[in-house]
Coordinates of C-alpha atoms and ligand atoms in Angstrom, one line a residue:
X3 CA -125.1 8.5 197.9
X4 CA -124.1 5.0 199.7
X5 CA -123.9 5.0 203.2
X6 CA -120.0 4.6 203.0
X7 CA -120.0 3.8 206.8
X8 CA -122.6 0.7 206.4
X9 CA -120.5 -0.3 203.3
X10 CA -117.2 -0.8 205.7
X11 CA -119.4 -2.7 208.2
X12 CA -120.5 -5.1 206.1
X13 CA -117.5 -5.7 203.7
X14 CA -115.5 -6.3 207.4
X15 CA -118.5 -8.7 208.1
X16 CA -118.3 -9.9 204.8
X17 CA -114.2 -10.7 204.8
X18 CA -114.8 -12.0 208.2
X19 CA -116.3 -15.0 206.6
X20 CA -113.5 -15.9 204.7
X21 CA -111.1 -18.5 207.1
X22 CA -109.4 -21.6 206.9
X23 CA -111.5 -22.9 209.4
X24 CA -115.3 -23.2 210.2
X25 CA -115.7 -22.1 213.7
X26 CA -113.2 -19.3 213.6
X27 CA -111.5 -16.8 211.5
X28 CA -108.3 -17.5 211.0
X29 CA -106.3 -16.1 207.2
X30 CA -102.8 -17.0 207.2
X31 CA -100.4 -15.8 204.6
X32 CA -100.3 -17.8 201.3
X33 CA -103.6 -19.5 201.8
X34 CA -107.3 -20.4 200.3
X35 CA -108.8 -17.9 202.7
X36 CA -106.6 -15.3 201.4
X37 CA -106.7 -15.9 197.8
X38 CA -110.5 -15.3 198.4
X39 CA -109.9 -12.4 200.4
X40 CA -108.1 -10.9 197.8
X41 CA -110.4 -11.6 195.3
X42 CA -113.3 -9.6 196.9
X43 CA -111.4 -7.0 197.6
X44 CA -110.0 -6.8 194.3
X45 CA -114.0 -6.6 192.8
X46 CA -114.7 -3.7 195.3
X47 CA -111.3 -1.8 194.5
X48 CA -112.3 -2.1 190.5
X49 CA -116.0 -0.9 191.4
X50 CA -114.3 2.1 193.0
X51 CA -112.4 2.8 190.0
X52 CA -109.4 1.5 190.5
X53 CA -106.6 -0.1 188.5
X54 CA -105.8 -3.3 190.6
X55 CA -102.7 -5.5 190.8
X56 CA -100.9 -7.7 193.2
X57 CA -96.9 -7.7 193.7
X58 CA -94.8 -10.8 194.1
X59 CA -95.8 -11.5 198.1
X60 CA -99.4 -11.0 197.6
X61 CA -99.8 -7.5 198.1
X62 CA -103.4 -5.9 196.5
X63 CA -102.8 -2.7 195.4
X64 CA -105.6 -0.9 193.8
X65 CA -104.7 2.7 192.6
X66 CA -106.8 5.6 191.4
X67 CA -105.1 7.7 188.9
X68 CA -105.1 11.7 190.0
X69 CA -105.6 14.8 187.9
X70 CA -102.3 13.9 185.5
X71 CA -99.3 11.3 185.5
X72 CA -96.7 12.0 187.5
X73 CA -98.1 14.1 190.2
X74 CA -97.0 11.8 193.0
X75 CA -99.2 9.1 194.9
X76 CA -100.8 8.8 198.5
X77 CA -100.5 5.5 199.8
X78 CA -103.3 4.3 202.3
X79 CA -103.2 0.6 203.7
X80 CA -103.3 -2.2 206.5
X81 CA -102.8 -6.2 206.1
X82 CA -106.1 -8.6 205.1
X83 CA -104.7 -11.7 207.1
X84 CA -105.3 -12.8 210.5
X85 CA -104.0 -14.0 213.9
X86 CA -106.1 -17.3 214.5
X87 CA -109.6 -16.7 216.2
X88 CA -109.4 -13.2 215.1
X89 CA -111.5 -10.2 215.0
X90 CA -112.8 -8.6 212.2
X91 CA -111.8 -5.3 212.1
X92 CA -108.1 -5.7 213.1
X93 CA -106.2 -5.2 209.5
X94 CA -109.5 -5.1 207.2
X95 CA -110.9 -1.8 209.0
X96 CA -108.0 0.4 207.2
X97 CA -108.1 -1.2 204.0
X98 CA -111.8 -1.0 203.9
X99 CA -112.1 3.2 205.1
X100 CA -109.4 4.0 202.7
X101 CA -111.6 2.2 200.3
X102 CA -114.5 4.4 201.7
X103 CA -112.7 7.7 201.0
X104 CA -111.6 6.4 197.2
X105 CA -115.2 5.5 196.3
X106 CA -116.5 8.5 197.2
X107 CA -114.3 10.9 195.3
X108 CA -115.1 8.3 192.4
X109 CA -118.5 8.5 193.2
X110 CA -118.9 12.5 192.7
X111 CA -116.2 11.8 189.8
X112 CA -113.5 13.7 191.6
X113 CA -110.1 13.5 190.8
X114 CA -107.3 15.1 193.2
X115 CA -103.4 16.5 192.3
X116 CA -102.2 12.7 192.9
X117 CA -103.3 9.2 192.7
X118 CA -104.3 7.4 195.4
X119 CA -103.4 3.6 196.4
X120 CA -105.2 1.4 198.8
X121 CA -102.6 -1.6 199.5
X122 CA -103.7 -4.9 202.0
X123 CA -101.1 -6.0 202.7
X124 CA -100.7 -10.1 202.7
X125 CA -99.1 -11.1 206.0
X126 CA -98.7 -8.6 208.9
X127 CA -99.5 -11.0 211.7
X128 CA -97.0 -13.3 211.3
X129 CA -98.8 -16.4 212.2
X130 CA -97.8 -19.1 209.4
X131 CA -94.1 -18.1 209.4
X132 CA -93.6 -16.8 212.5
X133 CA -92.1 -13.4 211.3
X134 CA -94.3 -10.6 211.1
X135 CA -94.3 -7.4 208.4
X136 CA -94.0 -10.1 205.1
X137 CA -96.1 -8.0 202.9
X138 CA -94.7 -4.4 203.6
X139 CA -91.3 -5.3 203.5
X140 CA -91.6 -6.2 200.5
X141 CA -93.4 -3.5 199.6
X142 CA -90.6 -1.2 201.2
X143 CA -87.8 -3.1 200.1
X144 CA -86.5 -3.9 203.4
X145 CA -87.3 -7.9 202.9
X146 CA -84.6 -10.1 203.9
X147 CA -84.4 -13.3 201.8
X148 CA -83.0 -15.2 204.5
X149 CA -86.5 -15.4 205.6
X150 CA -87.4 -17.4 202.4
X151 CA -86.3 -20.9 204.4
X152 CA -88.3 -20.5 207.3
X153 CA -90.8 -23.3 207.1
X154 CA -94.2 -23.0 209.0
X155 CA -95.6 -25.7 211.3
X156 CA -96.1 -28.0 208.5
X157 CA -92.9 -28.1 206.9
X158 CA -93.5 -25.3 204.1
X159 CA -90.8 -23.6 203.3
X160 CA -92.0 -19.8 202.5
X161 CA -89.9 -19.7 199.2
X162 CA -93.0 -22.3 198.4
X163 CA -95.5 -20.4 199.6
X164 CA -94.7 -17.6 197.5
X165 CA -94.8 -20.0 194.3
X166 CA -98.1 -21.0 195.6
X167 CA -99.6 -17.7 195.1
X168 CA -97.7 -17.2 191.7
X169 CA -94.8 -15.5 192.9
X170 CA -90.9 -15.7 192.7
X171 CA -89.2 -15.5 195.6
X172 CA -86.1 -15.0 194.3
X173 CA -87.7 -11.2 193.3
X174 CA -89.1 -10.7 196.4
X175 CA -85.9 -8.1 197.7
X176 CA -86.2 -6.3 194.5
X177 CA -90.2 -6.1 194.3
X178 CA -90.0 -2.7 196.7
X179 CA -91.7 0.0 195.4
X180 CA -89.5 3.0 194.3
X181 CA -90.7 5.8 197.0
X182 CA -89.4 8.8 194.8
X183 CA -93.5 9.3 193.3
X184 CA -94.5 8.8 196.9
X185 CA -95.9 11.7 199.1
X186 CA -96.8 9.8 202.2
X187 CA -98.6 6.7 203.9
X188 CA -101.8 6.6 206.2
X189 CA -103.0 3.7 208.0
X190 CA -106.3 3.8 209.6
X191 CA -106.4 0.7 212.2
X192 CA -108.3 -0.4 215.4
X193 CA -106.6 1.3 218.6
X194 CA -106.9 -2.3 220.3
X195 CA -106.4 -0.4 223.7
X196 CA -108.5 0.5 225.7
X197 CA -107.8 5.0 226.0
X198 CA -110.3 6.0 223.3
X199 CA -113.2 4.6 225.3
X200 CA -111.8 5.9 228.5
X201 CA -111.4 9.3 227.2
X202 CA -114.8 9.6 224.7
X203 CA -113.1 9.7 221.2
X204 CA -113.8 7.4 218.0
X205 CA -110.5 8.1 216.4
X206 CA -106.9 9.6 217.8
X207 CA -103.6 9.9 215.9
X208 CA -100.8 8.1 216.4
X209 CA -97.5 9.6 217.5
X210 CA -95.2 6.1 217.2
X211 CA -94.9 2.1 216.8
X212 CA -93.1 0.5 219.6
X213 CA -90.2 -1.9 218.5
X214 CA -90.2 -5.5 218.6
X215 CA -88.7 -9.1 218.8
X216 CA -90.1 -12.8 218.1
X217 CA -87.5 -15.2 219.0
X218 CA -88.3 -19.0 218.6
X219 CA -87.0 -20.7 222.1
X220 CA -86.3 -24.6 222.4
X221 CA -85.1 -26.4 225.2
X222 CA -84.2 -29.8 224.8
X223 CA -84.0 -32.3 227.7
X224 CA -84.4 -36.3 227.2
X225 CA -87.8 -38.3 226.8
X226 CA -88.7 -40.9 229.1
X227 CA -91.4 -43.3 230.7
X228 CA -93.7 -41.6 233.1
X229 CA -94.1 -43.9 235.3
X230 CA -90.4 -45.1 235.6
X231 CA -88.3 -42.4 235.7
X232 CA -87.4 -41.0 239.2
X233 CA -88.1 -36.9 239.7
X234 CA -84.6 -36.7 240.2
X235 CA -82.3 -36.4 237.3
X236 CA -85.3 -36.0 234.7
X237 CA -84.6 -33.5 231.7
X238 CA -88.2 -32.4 231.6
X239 CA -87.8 -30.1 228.6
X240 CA -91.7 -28.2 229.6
X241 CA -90.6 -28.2 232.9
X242 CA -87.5 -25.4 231.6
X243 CA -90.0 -24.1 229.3
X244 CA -92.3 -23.3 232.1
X245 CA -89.8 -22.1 234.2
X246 CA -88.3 -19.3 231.3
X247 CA -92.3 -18.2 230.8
X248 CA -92.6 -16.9 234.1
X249 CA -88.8 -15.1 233.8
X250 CA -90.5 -13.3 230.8
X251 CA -93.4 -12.3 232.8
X252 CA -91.1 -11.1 235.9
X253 CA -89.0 -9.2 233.1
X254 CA -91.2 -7.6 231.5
X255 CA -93.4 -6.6 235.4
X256 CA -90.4 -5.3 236.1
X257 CA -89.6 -2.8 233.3
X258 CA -91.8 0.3 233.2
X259 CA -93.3 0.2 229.6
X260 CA -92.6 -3.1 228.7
X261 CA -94.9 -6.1 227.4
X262 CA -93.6 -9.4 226.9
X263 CA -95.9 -12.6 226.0
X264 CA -95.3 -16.3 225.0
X265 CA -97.9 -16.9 222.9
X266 CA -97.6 -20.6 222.1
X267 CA -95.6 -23.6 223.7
X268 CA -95.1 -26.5 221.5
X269 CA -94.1 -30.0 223.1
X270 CA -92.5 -33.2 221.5
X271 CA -93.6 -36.1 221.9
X272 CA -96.8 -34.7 223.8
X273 CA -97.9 -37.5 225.3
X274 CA -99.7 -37.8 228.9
X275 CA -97.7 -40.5 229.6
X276 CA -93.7 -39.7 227.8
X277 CA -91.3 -36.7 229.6
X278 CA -91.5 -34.4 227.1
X279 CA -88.0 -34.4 225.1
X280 CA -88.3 -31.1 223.3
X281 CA -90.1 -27.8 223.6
X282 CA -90.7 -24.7 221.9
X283 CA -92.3 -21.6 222.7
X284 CA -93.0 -18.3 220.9
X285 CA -91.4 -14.9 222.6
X286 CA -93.0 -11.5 222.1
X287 CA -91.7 -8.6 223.6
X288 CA -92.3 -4.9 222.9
X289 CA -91.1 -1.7 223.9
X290 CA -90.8 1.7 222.7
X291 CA -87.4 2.7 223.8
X292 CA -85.2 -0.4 221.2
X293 CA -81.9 0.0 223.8
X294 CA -84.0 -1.1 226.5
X295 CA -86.0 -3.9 224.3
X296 CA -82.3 -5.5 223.3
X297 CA -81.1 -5.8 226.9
X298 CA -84.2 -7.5 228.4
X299 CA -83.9 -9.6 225.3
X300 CA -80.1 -10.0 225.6
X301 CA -81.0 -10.6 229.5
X302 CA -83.8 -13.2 228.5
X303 CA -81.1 -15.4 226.2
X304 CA -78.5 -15.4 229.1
X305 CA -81.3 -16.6 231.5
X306 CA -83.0 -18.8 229.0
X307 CA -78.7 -20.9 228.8
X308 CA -79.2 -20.7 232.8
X309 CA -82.0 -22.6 233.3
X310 CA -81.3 -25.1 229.8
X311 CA -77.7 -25.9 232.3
X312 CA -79.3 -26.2 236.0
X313 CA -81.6 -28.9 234.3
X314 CA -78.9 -30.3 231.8
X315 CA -80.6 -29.7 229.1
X316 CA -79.8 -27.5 225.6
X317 CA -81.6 -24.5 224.4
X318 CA -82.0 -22.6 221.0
X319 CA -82.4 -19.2 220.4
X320 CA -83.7 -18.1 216.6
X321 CA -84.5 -14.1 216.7
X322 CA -87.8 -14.8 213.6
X323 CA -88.1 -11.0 213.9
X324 CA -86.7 -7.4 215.1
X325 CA -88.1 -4.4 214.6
X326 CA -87.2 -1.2 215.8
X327 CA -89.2 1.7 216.6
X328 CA -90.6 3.9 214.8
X329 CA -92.1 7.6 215.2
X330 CA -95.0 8.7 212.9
X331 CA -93.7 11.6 210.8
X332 CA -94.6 15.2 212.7
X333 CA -96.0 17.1 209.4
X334 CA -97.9 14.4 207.9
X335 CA -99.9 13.8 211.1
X336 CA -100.0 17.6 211.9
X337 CA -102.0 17.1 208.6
X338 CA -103.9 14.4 209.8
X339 CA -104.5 15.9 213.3
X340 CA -105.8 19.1 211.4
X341 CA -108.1 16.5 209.6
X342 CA -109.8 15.6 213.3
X343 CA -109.7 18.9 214.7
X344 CA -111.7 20.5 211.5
X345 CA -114.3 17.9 212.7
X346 CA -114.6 19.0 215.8
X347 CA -113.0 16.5 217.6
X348 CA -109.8 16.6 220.6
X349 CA -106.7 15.6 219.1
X350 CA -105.1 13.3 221.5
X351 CA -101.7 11.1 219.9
X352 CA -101.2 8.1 221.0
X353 CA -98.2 5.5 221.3
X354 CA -99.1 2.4 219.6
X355 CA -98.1 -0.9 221.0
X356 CA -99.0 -2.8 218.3
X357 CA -96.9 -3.4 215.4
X358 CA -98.4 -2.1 211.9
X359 CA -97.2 -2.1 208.6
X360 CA -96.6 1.5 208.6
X361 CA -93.6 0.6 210.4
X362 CA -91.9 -0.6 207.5
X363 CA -93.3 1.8 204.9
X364 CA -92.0 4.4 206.9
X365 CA -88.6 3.4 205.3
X366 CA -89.8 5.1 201.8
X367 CA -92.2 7.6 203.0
X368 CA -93.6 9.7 205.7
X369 CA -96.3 7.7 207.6
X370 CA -98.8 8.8 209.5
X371 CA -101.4 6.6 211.5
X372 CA -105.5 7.3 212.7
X373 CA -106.6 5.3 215.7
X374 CA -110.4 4.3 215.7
X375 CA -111.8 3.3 219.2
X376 CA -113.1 -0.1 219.7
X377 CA -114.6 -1.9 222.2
X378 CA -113.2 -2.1 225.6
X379 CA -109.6 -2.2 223.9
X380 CA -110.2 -5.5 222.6
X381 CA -108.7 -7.2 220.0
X382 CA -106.9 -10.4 218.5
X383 CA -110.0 -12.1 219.8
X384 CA -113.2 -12.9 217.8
X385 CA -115.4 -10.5 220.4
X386 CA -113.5 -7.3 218.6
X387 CA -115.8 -4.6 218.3
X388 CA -116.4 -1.3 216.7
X389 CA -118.9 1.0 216.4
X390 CA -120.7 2.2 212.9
X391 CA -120.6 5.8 213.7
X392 CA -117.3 5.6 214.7
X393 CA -116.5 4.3 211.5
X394 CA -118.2 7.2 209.9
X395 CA -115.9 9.6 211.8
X396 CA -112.5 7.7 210.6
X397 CA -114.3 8.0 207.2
X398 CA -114.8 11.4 207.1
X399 CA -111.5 12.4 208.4
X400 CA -109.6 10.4 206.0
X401 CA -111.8 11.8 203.3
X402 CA -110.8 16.0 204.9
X403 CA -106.9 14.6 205.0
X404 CA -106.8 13.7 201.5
X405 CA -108.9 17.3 200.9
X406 CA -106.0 18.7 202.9
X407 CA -102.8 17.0 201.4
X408 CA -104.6 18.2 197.8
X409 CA -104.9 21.8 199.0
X410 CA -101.1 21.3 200.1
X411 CA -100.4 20.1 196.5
X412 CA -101.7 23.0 194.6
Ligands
GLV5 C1 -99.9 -7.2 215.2 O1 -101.1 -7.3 215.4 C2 -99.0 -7.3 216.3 O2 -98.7 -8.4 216.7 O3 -98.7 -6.2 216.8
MN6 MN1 -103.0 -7.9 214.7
MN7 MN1 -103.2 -5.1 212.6

């Protein structure tokens, strides 16, 4: 038998080759990197004994047929792109130990009471277009075609960036998988936190996703010469942007629970020597508790208008992305969590700040969600870490919750 854990470790190594850029991984949503991405994975899925297609985002789905037709089918999945200067394990990780678990039982020539799909999903992150969740929305039907004219930093629209991959766009609301076959989703993922370590566990389950918004934010003041223009009665447009980041940071200090972050500031002209004219910056804030998330935002926008009038200058507000909360579903991890504890493990369940594409999948089927520990909690970083034998335990649980859901089913 392969070592199923050194497998994962070097496919992960293996896709964390595969970027747009030299120095650094970084696999957008519609791009080279991707394509190639896709194509590996694709190889591995078919040597596993899967059936393998893509759906009109981009979506891999690789499927392994059950005992007969029509017994229902177990989802597993997590996204193959990237943030930029990423990790390898955040995304891949659960695509690759779902692959694990399907090439073993194809391996022994095992066939259980349902099929079995692995799905990486194409964009999660969000980085091209700026809105997160593009590949399980469409996958659970919850894709709003509105989206299809954001354009990313270069102009693309996303309508063309679907084409680009062979796509239509205009089938992208009705390309959502049908969840009557479906008996349930399970992601595997990286915790990216740092409680595993602290409490001497490789893996936890996950008891809910906390909600979130991206909003674009502009403020635009008036360009002029550096050297020239008196302090007073300048329209810096960075100078409101920098004001607004450190509201966001007081806002989200001062609400119990609550993580906000702008991630990028973007500045026009950008030159040493010019006042800027126009800014934008990226807003991410999370929170599990979605009343409490759309007032801080709600708060955010009316302070964001404050500071664009002191200065006499406009601002913009575009919401790129909302997503509510969402709880894992209490008998499919029971299932899971029975999984761990048959392994001799402490079943701890923990919140997960991160978004995942569970999240929307969970509007077609139950999900359910295994934490594997990393090092010290980090992640969306190049230095993410995770340990082999770790691996091997997330392996071998996902293998005993797919025994357990077939036990369930006979
Ligand atoms: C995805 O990694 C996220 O931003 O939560
Ligand atoms: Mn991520
Ligand atoms: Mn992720």
């Amino acid at each position: 038998m392969t070592d199923l854990a050194a497998t994962v470790m070097e496919r992960c190594e293996a896709l964390g080759r595969v970027s747009e850029e030299p120095e650094l991984l970084v696999r957008p949503f519609a791009s080279e990197a991707m394509r190639r991405t896709n194509g590996l994975v694709a190889d591995w899925m078919r040597a596993a004994g899967m059936t393998v297609l893509s759906d009109e985002i981009g979506n891999l789905i690789g499927r392994y047929e059950g005992r007969d037709e029509g017994d229902g089918t177990l989802v597993f999945g997590s996204h193959l792109d990237t943030v930029r200067d990423a990790g390898k394990y955040d995304g891949p990780l659960g695509v690759m130990v779902a692959l694990a678990c399907v090439e073993r039982l194809h391996q022994r020539n095992e066939r259980l009471p349902f099929a079995v799909e692995v799905v990486g999903f194409a964009d999660e992150e969000g980085l091209r277009f700026g809105t997160t969740f593009l590949g399980s929305s469409v996958f659970a039907g919850t894709f709003d075609p509105r989206l299809l004219n954001l354009e990313d930093a270069d102009g693309v629209k996303l309508s063309d960036a679907v084409r680009s991959l062979g796509g239509d766009p205009d089938a992208l609301a009705k390309d959502g998988r049908d969840g009557s076959d479906l008996l349930g989703y399970c992601e595997v993922h990286i915790e990216q936190g740092p409680v595993l370590e602290r409490l001497g566990l490789p893996v936890s389950v996950v008891s809910a996703i906390a909600g979130q918004s991206r909003i674009s934010v502009g403020f635009v003041g008036e360009a002029g010469h550096a050297g020239t223009v008196p302090m007073e009665g300048r329209r810096d447009a960075l100078c409101a942007a920098a004001e607004f980041v450190l509201v966001v940071e007081e806002t989200a200090r001062s609400q119990p629970g609550m993580v906000a972050t702008v991630g990028y500031i973007t500045t026009h002209p950008g030159a040493g020597n010019v006042i800027p004219a126009e800014t934008t910056l990226g807003l991410d804030l999370r929170h599990g508790d979605d009343p409490v998330r759309q007032r801080s935002v709600q708060s955010l926008r009316e302070r964001a208008e404050g500071i664009a009038a002191a200065r006499g200058e406009e601002y913009r507000w575009q919401v790129r992305q909302e997503s509510h909360a969402v709880p894992t579903d209490p008998e499919l991890t029971a299932l899971l969590a029975r999984a761990v504890e048959e392994l001799g493990y402490r079943v701890e369940h923990l919140p997960s700040g991160a978004g995942h594409d569970a999240a929307q999948v969970a509007e077609i089927t139950p999900i359910a969600m295994l934490f594997v520990r990393c090092k010290g909690g980090i992640s969306h970083n190049p230095a993410e870490s995770v340990k082999q034998e770790d691996v091997a335990v997330a392996i071998e649980v996902t293998s005993r919750f797919l025994a357990l859901a077939a036990e369930e089913r006979r």
